[in-house]
Coordinates of C-alpha atoms in Angstrom, one line a residue:
X81 CA 0.0 0.0 0.0
X82 CA 1.3 3.4 -1.0
X83 CA 0.8 6.1 1.7
X84 CA 0.2 9.6 0.5
X85 CA 2.7 12.2 1.7
X86 CA 2.5 15.9 2.3
X87 CA 5.0 18.7 3.0
X88 CA 4.5 20.5 6.3
X89 CA 3.9 23.8 4.4
X90 CA 0.9 22.2 2.6
X91 CA -1.0 21.0 5.7
X92 CA -4.3 22.8 6.0
X93 CA -4.7 25.1 9.0
X94 CA -7.6 23.1 10.4
X95 CA -6.0 19.7 9.9
X96 CA -6.0 16.9 12.4
X97 CA -2.3 16.5 13.1
X98 CA -1.4 13.3 14.9
X99 CA 2.1 13.4 16.5
X100 CA 3.3 9.8 17.2
X101 CA 6.6 10.6 18.8
X102 CA 7.5 9.5 22.3
X103 CA 6.8 11.7 25.4
X104 CA 10.3 13.2 25.7
X105 CA 10.2 14.3 22.0
X106 CA 6.7 15.8 22.4
X107 CA 7.8 17.7 25.5
X108 CA 10.8 19.3 23.8
X109 CA 8.8 20.7 20.9
X110 CA 5.6 20.1 19.0
X111 CA 3.0 21.8 16.8
X112 CA 0.5 23.6 19.0
X113 CA -2.5 22.1 17.2
X114 CA -1.1 18.5 17.3
X115 CA -2.7 15.6 19.1
X116 CA -0.2 13.4 20.9
X117 CA -0.6 9.6 20.7
X118 CA 2.8 7.8 20.8
X119 CA 3.3 5.1 18.2
X120 CA 3.7 2.6 21.0
X121 CA 0.1 3.4 22.2
X122 CA -1.7 3.9 18.9
X123 CA -3.3 0.4 18.7
X124 CA -4.9 0.8 22.1
X125 CA -6.0 4.4 21.5
X126 CA -7.1 4.2 17.9
X127 CA -10.7 5.1 18.9
X128 CA -9.4 8.6 19.8
X129 CA -8.5 9.2 16.2
X130 CA -11.3 10.5 14.0
X131 CA -12.6 8.4 11.2
X132 CA -14.4 11.2 9.4
X133 CA -11.5 13.4 8.3
X134 CA -8.0 13.2 7.0
X135 CA -5.3 12.4 9.6
X136 CA -1.9 14.0 9.1
X137 CA 0.6 11.8 10.9
X138 CA 4.0 13.2 12.0
X139 CA 7.1 11.9 13.8
X140 CA 10.6 13.2 13.9
X141 CA 11.8 12.4 10.4
X142 CA 8.9 10.4 8.8
X143 CA 9.6 6.7 9.4
X144 CA 7.3 6.0 12.4
X145 CA 4.6 8.3 11.0
X146 CA 4.7 6.4 7.7
X147 CA 4.1 3.1 9.5
X148 CA 1.2 4.5 11.6
X149 CA -0.3 6.2 8.5
X150 CA -0.2 2.9 6.6
X151 CA -1.8 1.0 9.5
X152 CA -4.5 3.6 9.8
X153 CA -5.2 3.4 6.1
X154 CA -5.5 -0.4 6.4
X155 CA -8.2 0.2 9.0
X156 CA -10.1 2.3 6.5
X157 CA -9.0 5.7 7.7
X158 CA -7.7 8.5 5.5
X159 CA -4.1 9.0 6.7
X160 CA -1.3 11.1 5.2
X161 CA 2.3 11.0 6.2
X162 CA 4.0 14.3 6.9
X163 CA 7.2 14.1 4.8
X164 CA 10.4 14.8 6.7
X165 CA 8.5 14.8 10.0
X166 CA 9.0 17.5 12.6
X167 CA 12.5 18.2 11.3
X168 CA 10.9 19.4 8.0
X169 CA 8.2 21.2 10.0
X170 CA 10.8 23.2 11.9
X171 CA 12.9 23.8 8.7
X172 CA 9.8 25.2 7.0
X173 CA 9.5 27.8 9.8
X174 CA 6.3 26.3 11.2
X175 CA 5.8 27.2 14.9
X176 CA 6.7 25.0 17.8
X177 CA 5.7 25.0 21.4
X178 CA 7.2 23.0 24.3
X179 CA 6.0 21.5 27.5
X180 CA 9.1 22.8 29.3
X181 CA 10.5 26.2 30.3
X182 CA 13.1 25.9 27.5
X183 CA 12.9 27.1 23.9
X184 CA 11.0 24.4 21.8
X185 CA 13.1 22.2 19.5
X186 CA 12.7 19.0 17.6
X187 CA 14.2 16.2 19.8

């Protein structure tokens, strides 16, 4: 199965952005509008992911998100991989927030 891919700059403003990185990566820096469900938890929490809209899946560089997007598509969801992950997000100048007192960054 081929998984569609999108560049961070092309993600719609009202998109459902699913961040599948681990907790420490999330805390360091993430998109404000993202929903966090680590890849290791996605199977048990898949009911939290909407089935009525496109899901844009992101990780650090695109590998984990590609796997999750493929799995979601096999379940009948409409999932798209964010090419280059959060590293591309940051390189495109898209905003980041952190869950710490430090400046946000992609861990």
